[in-house]
mmCIF file of C-alpha atoms in Angstrom:
data_model
loop_
_atom_site.group_PDB
_atom_site.id
_atom_site.type_symbol
_atom_site.label_atom_id
_atom_site.label_comp_id
_atom_site.label_asym_id
_atom_site.label_seq_id
_atom_site.Cartn_x
_atom_site.Cartn_y
_atom_site.Cartn_z
ATOM 1 C CA MET A 213 101.984 98.929 287.513
ATOM 2 C CA ASP A 214 99.324 96.542 286.495
ATOM 3 C CA GLU A 215 96.770 99.414 287.697
ATOM 4 C CA LEU A 216 98.485 101.232 285.332
ATOM 5 C CA ARG A 217 99.045 99.263 282.728
ATOM 6 C CA ASN A 218 94.823 98.537 282.560
ATOM 7 C CA LYS A 219 94.291 102.193 283.033
ATOM 8 C CA TYR A 220 95.859 103.697 280.103
ATOM 9 C CA LEU A 221 95.087 100.694 277.630
ATOM 10 C CA THR A 222 91.566 101.095 278.575
ATOM 11 C CA LEU A 223 91.523 104.877 277.984
ATOM 12 C CA ILE A 224 93.599 104.794 274.761
ATOM 13 C CA ALA A 225 90.811 102.090 273.391
ATOM 14 C CA ASP A 226 87.755 104.344 274.423
ATOM 15 C CA ALA A 227 89.565 107.708 272.893
ATOM 16 C CA GLY A 228 87.177 109.438 270.320
ATOM 17 C CA ASP A 229 89.637 111.315 267.991
ATOM 18 C CA GLU A 230 93.423 111.685 267.438
ATOM 19 C CA THR A 231 93.312 115.005 270.106
ATOM 20 C CA ALA A 232 92.319 112.788 273.000
ATOM 21 C CA LEU A 233 94.655 110.128 271.973
ATOM 22 C CA GLU A 234 97.569 113.000 272.055
ATOM 23 C CA THR A 235 96.649 113.822 275.264
ATOM 24 C CA LEU A 236 96.805 110.120 276.602
ATOM 25 C CA ARG A 237 100.358 109.796 275.034
ATOM 26 C CA VAL A 238 101.570 112.880 276.683
ATOM 27 C CA GLN A 239 100.030 111.658 280.075
ATOM 28 C CA ALA A 240 101.333 108.274 279.884
ATOM 29 C CA VAL A 241 104.724 108.450 277.973
ATOM 30 C CA GLY A 242 105.240 111.758 277.591
ATOM 31 C CA LYS A 243 108.295 113.413 279.461
ATOM 32 C CA LYS A 244 106.626 114.013 282.591
ATOM 33 C CA GLY A 245 104.044 111.298 281.743
ATOM 34 C CA GLU A 246 103.350 108.647 284.977
ATOM 35 C CA VAL A 247 105.337 106.064 283.079
ATOM 36 C CA SER A 248 108.362 108.169 282.545
ATOM 37 C CA LEU A 249 108.701 109.578 286.155
ATOM 38 C CA GLN A 250 108.223 105.657 287.467
ATOM 39 C CA MET A 251 111.176 105.163 285.345
ATOM 40 C CA ARG A 252 113.310 107.781 286.705
ATOM 41 C CA GLU A 253 112.794 106.257 289.893
ATOM 42 C CA LEU A 254 114.742 103.207 288.854
ATOM 43 C CA GLY A 255 118.127 105.480 289.996
ATOM 44 C CA ARG A 256 117.266 105.345 293.281
ATOM 45 C CA MET A 257 116.727 101.692 293.269
ATOM 46 C CA THR A 258 119.248 98.818 294.122
ATOM 47 C CA PRO A 259 120.504 96.680 291.440
ATOM 48 C CA GLU A 260 118.131 93.925 292.459
ATOM 49 C CA GLU A 261 115.259 96.062 292.488
ATOM 50 C CA ARG A 262 116.346 97.507 289.017
ATOM 51 C CA GLN A 263 116.534 93.996 287.636
ATOM 52 C CA VAL A 264 112.845 93.399 288.477
ATOM 53 C CA ALA A 265 111.300 96.754 287.681
ATOM 54 C CA GLY A 266 113.388 97.406 284.901
ATOM 55 C CA PRO A 267 111.928 95.224 282.050
ATOM 56 C CA LYS A 268 108.333 95.643 283.781
ATOM 57 C CA LEU A 269 107.950 99.459 282.947
ATOM 58 C CA ASN A 270 110.349 99.167 279.459
ATOM 59 C CA ALA A 271 107.678 96.680 278.392
ATOM 60 C CA LEU A 272 104.330 99.005 279.954
ATOM 61 C CA LYS A 273 106.051 101.565 277.885
ATOM 62 C CA ASP A 274 106.100 99.543 274.487
ATOM 63 C CA GLU A 275 102.780 98.396 275.116
ATOM 64 C CA ILE A 276 101.193 101.679 275.534
ATOM 65 C CA ASN A 277 103.048 103.216 272.539
ATOM 66 C CA SER A 278 101.993 99.929 270.480
ATOM 67 C CA ALA A 279 98.425 100.510 271.514
ATOM 68 C CA LEU A 280 98.557 104.156 270.562
ATOM 69 C CA ALA A 281 99.983 103.577 267.152
ATOM 70 C CA ALA A 282 97.020 101.080 266.709
ATOM 71 C CA LYS A 283 94.308 103.353 267.875
ATOM 72 C CA LYS A 284 95.431 106.081 265.945
ATOM 73 C CA GLN A 285 95.256 103.730 262.845
ATOM 74 C CA ALA A 286 91.817 102.998 263.155
ATOM 75 C CA LEU A 287 91.122 106.421 264.039
ATOM 76 C CA SER A 288 92.492 107.287 260.605
ATOM 77 C CA ASP A 289 90.914 104.210 259.059
ATOM 78 C CA ALA A 290 87.301 104.907 260.356
ATOM 79 C CA ALA A 291 87.546 109.142 258.980
ATOM 80 C CA LEU A 292 88.673 107.813 255.578
ATOM 81 C CA ASP A 293 85.536 105.616 255.838
ATOM 82 C CA GLU A 294 83.657 108.290 256.566
ATOM 83 C CA ARG A 295 84.695 110.755 254.088
ATOM 84 C CA LEU A 296 84.195 107.708 251.180
ATOM 85 C CA ARG A 297 80.580 107.419 252.624
ATOM 86 C CA SER A 298 80.127 111.366 252.386
ATOM 87 C CA GLU A 299 81.951 112.223 249.370
ATOM 88 C CA TRP A 300 80.907 111.851 245.832
ATOM 89 C CA LEU A 301 84.300 111.604 244.599
ATOM 90 C CA ASP A 302 87.370 109.236 245.931
ATOM 91 C CA VAL A 303 90.507 110.667 245.632
ATOM 92 C CA THR A 304 92.182 107.730 246.569
ATOM 93 C CA LEU A 305 91.652 105.977 243.431
ATOM 94 C CA PRO A 306 93.492 106.102 240.227
ATOM 95 C CA SER A 307 92.961 108.409 237.334
ATOM 96 C CA ARG A 308 90.786 107.201 234.062
ATOM 97 C CA PRO A 309 93.506 106.324 231.576
ATOM 98 C CA THR A 310 93.781 108.497 228.781
ATOM 99 C CA ARG A 311 93.632 107.465 224.769
ATOM 100 C CA GLN A 312 96.765 108.486 222.769
ATOM 101 C CA GLY A 313 95.785 110.883 220.055
ATOM 102 C CA THR A 314 95.392 109.909 216.752
ATOM 103 C CA ILE A 315 95.585 111.228 213.218
ATOM 104 C CA HIS A 316 92.563 111.788 211.210
ATOM 105 C CA PRO A 317 92.744 109.350 207.820
ATOM 106 C CA VAL A 318 92.732 112.302 205.676
ATOM 107 C CA SER A 319 95.233 113.863 207.022
ATOM 108 C CA GLN A 320 97.367 110.839 207.334
ATOM 109 C CA VAL A 321 97.003 109.784 203.641
ATOM 110 C CA THR A 322 97.800 113.558 202.553
ATOM 111 C CA GLU A 323 101.059 113.410 204.394
ATOM 112 C CA GLU A 324 101.743 110.239 202.758
ATOM 113 C CA VAL A 325 100.763 111.054 199.206
ATOM 114 C CA THR A 326 103.162 114.232 199.707
ATOM 115 C CA ALA A 327 105.943 112.335 200.940
ATOM 116 C CA ILE A 328 105.988 110.289 197.900
ATOM 117 C CA PHE A 329 105.808 112.821 195.345
ATOM 118 C CA ALA A 330 108.465 114.609 197.364
ATOM 119 C CA ASP A 331 110.642 112.153 196.767
ATOM 120 C CA MET A 332 109.763 112.251 192.685
ATOM 121 C CA GLY A 333 110.476 116.110 192.821
ATOM 122 C CA PHE A 334 107.410 117.554 192.902
ATOM 123 C CA ALA A 335 107.016 120.860 195.597
ATOM 124 C CA VAL A 336 103.439 121.533 197.457
ATOM 125 C CA ALA A 337 101.940 124.753 196.111
ATOM 126 C CA GLU A 338 98.292 126.065 198.007
ATOM 127 C CA GLY A 339 95.655 128.835 196.845
ATOM 128 C CA PRO A 340 92.677 130.014 198.232
ATOM 129 C CA GLN A 341 89.187 127.799 198.586
ATOM 130 C CA VAL A 342 87.248 130.682 197.552
ATOM 131 C CA GLU A 343 88.037 131.456 193.818
ATOM 132 C CA THR A 344 86.870 133.766 191.251
ATOM 133 C CA ASP A 345 84.702 132.743 188.576
ATOM 134 C CA TRP A 346 88.176 133.212 186.166
ATOM 135 C CA TYR A 347 90.439 131.125 187.901
ATOM 136 C CA ASN A 348 88.314 128.136 188.894
ATOM 137 C CA PHE A 349 86.503 127.441 185.072
ATOM 138 C CA ASP A 350 87.720 130.061 182.276
ATOM 139 C CA ALA A 351 91.530 129.832 182.732
ATOM 140 C CA LEU A 352 90.667 125.788 182.765
ATOM 141 C CA ASN A 353 89.644 126.258 179.541
ATOM 142 C CA ILE A 354 85.626 125.139 180.643
ATOM 143 C CA PRO A 355 83.019 127.040 178.495
ATOM 144 C CA GLY A 356 80.151 128.757 180.074
ATOM 145 C CA HIS A 357 77.662 125.833 179.038
ATOM 146 C CA HIS A 358 79.416 123.511 181.090
ATOM 147 C CA PRO A 359 77.476 121.580 183.601
ATOM 148 C CA ALA A 360 79.914 122.393 186.504
ATOM 149 C CA ARG A 361 79.064 125.883 186.291
ATOM 150 C CA ALA A 362 75.536 125.408 186.718
ATOM 151 C CA GLU A 363 74.141 126.488 190.429
ATOM 152 C CA MET A 364 72.892 122.865 191.032
ATOM 153 C CA ASP A 365 76.951 121.552 190.870
ATOM 154 C CA THR A 366 78.693 124.616 192.273
ATOM 155 C CA PHE A 367 78.534 126.666 195.469
ATOM 156 C CA TYR A 368 78.288 130.403 194.163
ATOM 157 C CA MET A 369 78.830 133.135 196.789
ATOM 158 C CA ALA A 370 76.104 135.410 197.398
ATOM 159 C CA ARG A 371 76.379 139.254 196.183
ATOM 160 C CA ALA A 372 74.559 141.849 197.628
ATOM 161 C CA GLU A 373 72.182 143.902 195.365
ATOM 162 C CA GLY A 374 74.203 146.070 192.913
ATOM 163 C CA ASP A 375 77.716 144.214 193.361
ATOM 164 C CA ASP A 376 78.490 143.555 189.637
ATOM 165 C CA ARG A 377 82.034 142.244 190.131
ATOM 166 C CA PRO A 378 82.692 138.409 188.859
ATOM 167 C CA PRO A 379 81.225 135.565 190.816
ATOM 168 C CA HIS A 380 83.031 133.749 193.154
ATOM 169 C CA VAL A 381 82.968 130.413 194.063
ATOM 170 C CA LEU A 382 84.028 127.635 196.493
ATOM 171 C CA ARG A 383 86.500 125.945 194.254
ATOM 172 C CA THR A 384 85.298 122.669 192.780
ATOM 173 C CA HIS A 385 89.097 121.410 192.431
ATOM 174 C CA THR A 386 92.404 122.401 192.923
ATOM 175 C CA SER A 387 92.848 122.819 189.528
ATOM 176 C CA PRO A 388 93.094 126.828 189.919
ATOM 177 C CA VAL A 389 96.319 126.570 192.167
ATOM 178 C CA GLN A 390 97.891 125.269 189.137
ATOM 179 C CA ILE A 391 97.177 128.399 186.869
ATOM 180 C CA ARG A 392 98.238 130.586 189.967
ATOM 181 C CA SER A 393 101.563 128.713 190.499
ATOM 182 C CA MET A 394 102.398 129.079 186.837
ATOM 183 C CA GLU A 395 101.565 132.736 186.829
ATOM 184 C CA ALA A 396 103.791 133.308 189.691
ATOM 185 C CA SER A 397 106.799 131.131 188.612
ATOM 186 C CA GLY A 398 106.139 130.173 185.242
ATOM 187 C CA ALA A 399 108.217 127.242 183.234
ATOM 188 C CA PRO A 400 109.623 124.329 184.097
ATOM 189 C CA THR A 401 107.447 123.188 186.889
ATOM 190 C CA ARG A 402 106.495 120.605 189.034
ATOM 191 C CA ILE A 403 103.619 120.669 191.781
ATOM 192 C CA ILE A 404 101.017 118.896 193.845
ATOM 193 C CA CYS A 405 98.483 121.052 194.926
ATOM 194 C CA PRO A 406 96.397 119.451 197.852
ATOM 195 C CA GLY A 407 93.574 120.639 199.519
ATOM 196 C CA ARG A 408 89.735 121.091 200.042
ATOM 197 C CA VAL A 409 87.063 121.408 197.291
ATOM 198 C CA TYR A 410 83.149 121.545 196.998
ATOM 199 C CA ARG A 411 80.519 120.447 194.833
ATOM 200 C CA ALA A 412 77.093 120.383 195.614
ATOM 201 C CA ASP A 413 76.641 116.700 195.710
ATOM 202 C CA TYR A 414 76.133 114.079 198.577
ATOM 203 C CA ASP A 415 75.880 110.213 199.002
ATOM 204 C CA GLN A 416 77.914 107.189 199.500
ATOM 205 C CA THR A 417 80.659 108.190 197.508
ATOM 206 C CA HIS A 418 80.122 112.146 197.296
ATOM 207 C CA THR A 419 80.356 114.540 199.780
ATOM 208 C CA PRO A 420 79.566 118.611 199.587
ATOM 209 C CA MET A 421 83.292 119.316 201.050
ATOM 210 C CA PHE A 422 86.174 116.652 200.407
ATOM 211 C CA HIS A 423 89.988 116.593 199.548
ATOM 212 C CA GLN A 424 91.841 116.417 196.386
ATOM 213 C CA ILE A 425 95.212 116.224 195.091
ATOM 214 C CA GLU A 426 96.577 117.435 191.592
ATOM 215 C CA GLY A 427 99.835 117.385 189.952
ATOM 216 C CA LEU A 428 101.226 119.561 187.365
ATOM 217 C CA ALA A 429 104.202 118.897 185.491
ATOM 218 C CA ILE A 430 105.671 121.504 182.576
ATOM 219 C CA ASP A 431 108.861 121.265 180.902
ATOM 220 C CA ARG A 432 110.361 121.192 176.893
ATOM 221 C CA ASP A 433 109.831 117.566 176.472
ATOM 222 C CA ILE A 434 107.551 115.828 178.797
ATOM 223 C CA SER A 435 105.156 113.183 177.248
ATOM 224 C CA MET A 436 102.488 111.167 178.660
ATOM 225 C CA ALA A 437 105.056 108.120 179.287
ATOM 226 C CA ASN A 438 106.189 110.170 181.566
ATOM 227 C CA LEU A 439 102.640 110.801 183.143
ATOM 228 C CA LYS A 440 101.946 106.999 183.307
ATOM 229 C CA TRP A 441 105.449 106.308 185.005
ATOM 230 C CA VAL A 442 104.580 109.024 187.916
ATOM 231 C CA LEU A 443 101.566 107.301 188.696
ATOM 232 C CA GLU A 444 102.496 103.905 188.650
ATOM 233 C CA GLU A 445 105.453 104.833 190.976
ATOM 234 C CA PHE A 446 102.905 106.517 193.252
ATOM 235 C CA PHE A 447 100.213 103.550 193.383
ATOM 236 C CA THR A 448 103.175 101.260 194.048
ATOM 237 C CA ALA A 449 104.921 103.206 196.981
ATOM 238 C CA PHE A 450 101.211 104.110 198.523
ATOM 239 C CA PHE A 451 99.819 100.740 198.135
ATOM 240 C CA GLY A 452 102.701 98.934 199.123
ATOM 241 C CA THR A 453 102.604 96.503 196.157
ATOM 242 C CA GLU A 454 103.380 97.068 192.547
ATOM 243 C CA VAL A 455 100.022 98.552 190.723
ATOM 244 C CA LYS A 456 99.636 98.632 186.824
ATOM 245 C CA THR A 457 97.363 101.499 185.146
ATOM 246 C CA ARG A 458 95.159 101.261 182.222
ATOM 247 C CA PHE A 459 94.776 104.525 180.346
ATOM 248 C CA ARG A 460 91.553 105.041 178.610
ATOM 249 C CA ALA A 461 90.715 107.527 176.579
ATOM 250 C CA SER A 462 88.516 110.295 177.864
ATOM 251 C CA HIS A 463 87.518 114.407 177.833
ATOM 252 C CA PHE A 464 88.093 116.931 179.864
ATOM 253 C CA PRO A 465 88.488 120.310 178.975
ATOM 254 C CA PHE A 466 91.856 121.520 180.517
ATOM 255 C CA THR A 467 93.954 118.678 178.948
ATOM 256 C CA GLU A 468 94.198 117.350 175.349
ATOM 257 C CA PRO A 469 94.767 114.537 174.837
ATOM 258 C CA SER A 470 92.835 113.174 178.239
ATOM 259 C CA ALA A 471 92.448 109.919 179.836
ATOM 260 C CA GLU A 472 90.677 108.022 182.699
ATOM 261 C CA VAL A 473 93.447 106.456 184.601
ATOM 262 C CA ASP A 474 92.321 102.255 185.904
ATOM 263 C CA ILE A 475 94.361 100.369 188.491
ATOM 264 C CA GLN A 476 94.750 96.858 188.902
ATOM 265 C CA CYS A 477 92.780 94.945 191.336
ATOM 266 C CA SER A 478 90.454 92.207 192.159
ATOM 267 C CA PHE A 479 86.928 91.937 193.668
ATOM 268 C CA GLU A 480 87.163 89.178 196.227
ATOM 269 C CA GLY A 481 84.659 88.145 199.008
ATOM 270 C CA GLY A 482 83.086 91.964 198.598
ATOM 271 C CA THR A 483 86.602 93.615 198.941
ATOM 272 C CA VAL A 484 88.911 95.809 196.526
ATOM 273 C CA LYS A 485 92.677 94.331 196.594
ATOM 274 C CA VAL A 486 94.559 96.779 194.468
ATOM 275 C CA GLY A 487 97.566 95.283 192.847
ATOM 276 C CA GLU A 488 96.283 91.876 192.015
ATOM 277 C CA GLY A 489 93.755 89.857 189.766
ATOM 278 C CA ASP A 490 92.154 90.645 186.365
ATOM 279 C CA ASP A 491 89.944 93.475 187.005
ATOM 280 C CA TRP A 492 90.502 97.484 186.846
ATOM 281 C CA LEU A 493 89.233 100.473 188.752
ATOM 282 C CA GLU A 494 88.824 104.281 187.890
ATOM 283 C CA VAL A 495 90.924 106.341 190.386
ATOM 284 C CA LEU A 496 91.434 109.389 188.543
ATOM 285 C CA GLY A 497 91.900 111.993 185.391
ATOM 286 C CA SER A 498 94.888 113.036 183.456
ATOM 287 C CA GLY A 499 96.080 114.101 180.241
ATOM 288 C CA MET A 500 98.302 116.710 178.605
ATOM 289 C CA VAL A 501 97.452 120.542 179.763
ATOM 290 C CA HIS A 502 95.643 122.232 177.099
ATOM 291 C CA PRO A 503 97.360 124.599 175.210
ATOM 292 C CA HIS A 504 94.597 127.160 176.392
ATOM 293 C CA VAL A 505 95.331 126.788 179.761
ATOM 294 C CA LEU A 506 99.049 127.112 179.292
ATOM 295 C CA LYS A 507 98.273 130.467 177.567
ATOM 296 C CA SER A 508 95.605 131.340 180.568
ATOM 297 C CA ALA A 509 98.985 130.978 182.970
ATOM 298 C CA GLY A 510 101.318 133.132 180.980
ATOM 299 C CA VAL A 511 103.320 130.057 179.633
ATOM 300 C CA ASP A 512 103.898 129.589 175.920
ATOM 301 C CA PRO A 513 102.234 126.702 174.382
ATOM 302 C CA ALA A 514 104.810 126.573 171.479
ATOM 303 C CA GLN A 515 107.773 126.300 173.693
ATOM 304 C CA TRP A 516 106.173 124.170 176.856
ATOM 305 C CA GLN A 517 103.976 121.442 177.402
ATOM 306 C CA GLY A 518 103.493 118.868 180.472
ATOM 307 C CA PHE A 519 101.003 116.657 181.928
ATOM 308 C CA ALA A 520 98.358 117.018 184.849
ATOM 309 C CA PHE A 521 95.969 114.572 187.148
ATOM 310 C CA GLY A 522 93.693 115.444 189.756
ATOM 311 C CA MET A 523 92.673 112.479 192.402
ATOM 312 C CA GLY A 524 90.406 112.054 195.726
ATOM 313 C CA ILE A 525 92.248 112.180 198.524
ATOM 314 C CA ASP A 526 89.044 110.310 200.415
ATOM 315 C CA ARG A 527 88.669 107.748 197.889
ATOM 316 C CA ILE A 528 92.461 106.292 197.838
ATOM 317 C CA ALA A 529 92.384 106.545 201.607
ATOM 318 C CA MET A 530 89.095 104.126 201.263
ATOM 319 C CA LEU A 531 90.406 102.146 199.032
ATOM 320 C CA LYS A 532 94.368 101.602 200.989
ATOM 321 C CA TYR A 533 91.873 101.111 204.355
ATOM 322 C CA GLY A 534 88.867 99.419 203.138
ATOM 323 C CA ILE A 535 86.618 102.275 204.557
ATOM 324 C CA PRO A 536 83.322 101.768 202.753
ATOM 325 C CA ASP A 537 81.367 104.845 202.938
ATOM 326 C CA LEU A 538 83.282 108.287 202.312
ATOM 327 C CA ARG A 539 80.659 110.003 204.677
ATOM 328 C CA ALA A 540 81.925 108.618 207.377
ATOM 329 C CA PHE A 541 85.353 110.530 207.406
ATOM 330 C CA PHE A 542 82.853 113.572 208.639
ATOM 331 C CA ASP A 543 79.901 112.943 210.360
ATOM 332 C CA SER A 544 80.669 109.508 212.095
ATOM 333 C CA ASP A 545 81.439 108.686 215.684
ATOM 334 C CA LEU A 546 85.328 109.179 215.726
ATOM 335 C CA ARG A 547 85.362 106.033 218.128
ATOM 336 C CA TRP A 548 85.578 104.085 214.391
ATOM 337 C CA LEU A 549 89.096 105.511 213.564
ATOM 338 C CA ARG A 550 90.309 102.954 215.866
ATOM 339 C CA HIS A 551 88.392 100.140 213.967
ATOM 340 C CA TYR A 552 90.530 101.081 210.861
ATOM 341 C CA GLY A 553 93.887 101.025 212.796
ATOM 342 C CA PHE A 554 94.490 104.782 212.952
ATOM 343 C CA ALA A 555 97.009 106.106 215.399
ATOM 344 C CA ALA A 556 100.001 108.844 215.413
ATOM 345 C CA LEU A 557 102.570 108.060 212.683
ATOM 346 C CA ASP A 558 106.286 108.929 213.530
ATOM 347 C CA VAL A 559 106.903 110.769 210.065
ATOM 348 C CA PRO A 560 107.560 114.206 208.864
ATOM 349 C CA THR A 561 104.393 116.274 208.416
ATOM 350 C CA LEU A 562 104.026 119.104 206.095
ATOM 351 C CA HIS A 563 104.117 121.354 208.719
ATOM 352 C CA GLY A 564 107.213 120.552 210.543
ATOM 353 C CA GLY A 565 108.251 117.704 213.336
ATOM 354 C CA LEU A 566 106.619 114.733 213.699
ATOM 355 C CA SER A 567 102.752 113.777 213.220
ATOM 356 C CA ARG A 568 101.944 112.861 216.791
#
C-alpha cells in the first residue's frame, strides 16, 4: 500500500496539465482504479483483516484525492499567471467607476427660471432662431439707423446674387417671440421666451451665442408696479434670499417708459453677494411695451397695455454660482462643472420627467 501511495503522489506531483491529472485520477480512484480494486477485496477478508486494511485504504483514497485537488488548483493558478503575463487586459479586475452625468448650468438655470415664472402664471413661448429683419427689428420699433442693425453687431444670413427677399438674421434677442405670440393669441397674455440668441461680441462677459429669457404681460390695467413685484418675487425665489430692486430710467426702442433694473448686492472679498449690502448691480432691462410694438403684433394699444423685460440666463447663472467668466460655459473642459457643484437635479423639466 505504501508503494501505491508513493507511486501516485509522485505521478500527481509531476503532472503537466489537467488532462494528465484526470488520467491519473481514473487510474487511481476511478471505478476500475487500483485503489478502488483493492477496496473491493475487503469483502474477501476476515473481520480482523478488514479492521486493519479498511482504514488504510480510505486514508490512501482521501490523500490521493487531496493531492489531485491541490495539483488541479496549482495548475489553474499557473495558467492564470501565464495569461496575465501574456494578455494586455486583465478581465479579473473590476471595471473602472463611471461618473454620474450632470446637467449643464445653462440648462439647469433655464429650468429653475421657468419653474419660478410658471408659479406666477407665465407660459413658455418659443420661436425660430433665424428671424426676418421685420420680426427682429421693425416690429420692435427699432429704427433703420440703430447700431444693432449694423453688420458689426448682428449676424446676417448670406444671400445668393439676385435674391431680393428681405434680410434674415440670427435673432439678437428673444423679443421676436413676443410679437409672434401676440399675433397668434392676442391679448391678454402672460409669457416668457427663453432661448439662444446671437450677437457679434466676445469677451469675459459676452459670447457670440448666449441664452436669454424675456417676459411679457399684457392686460388692461398692468403697470410698472406689477413689473417691480414680478421681478422682486423672481429674484427672491431664484437667489433664495430677499432681494430688493432699483429701477433707473433708460431708453429702449420697444418700451416706454423704460428702466434698467439693479439688484441689491455687496462686493466683499472679490465676490458678489446678492441680497445684502449697500451696492447695486445691473441685471436686466425692462419697461412698458411701446404702443408701436403692440400695433405691430395686432394688439390695440388703446385697449391693452403691459410690461416686458429681458435678462441673460448665462449671466444670472454666473451670479448665483460664482462663475467668473461667461466663456467658460462654452469653451472649457466640462470637468469644471464639478468644481461648481453641478449635478443632476430631481426636479421637473421643460421636456417632461426628471432632469437626470
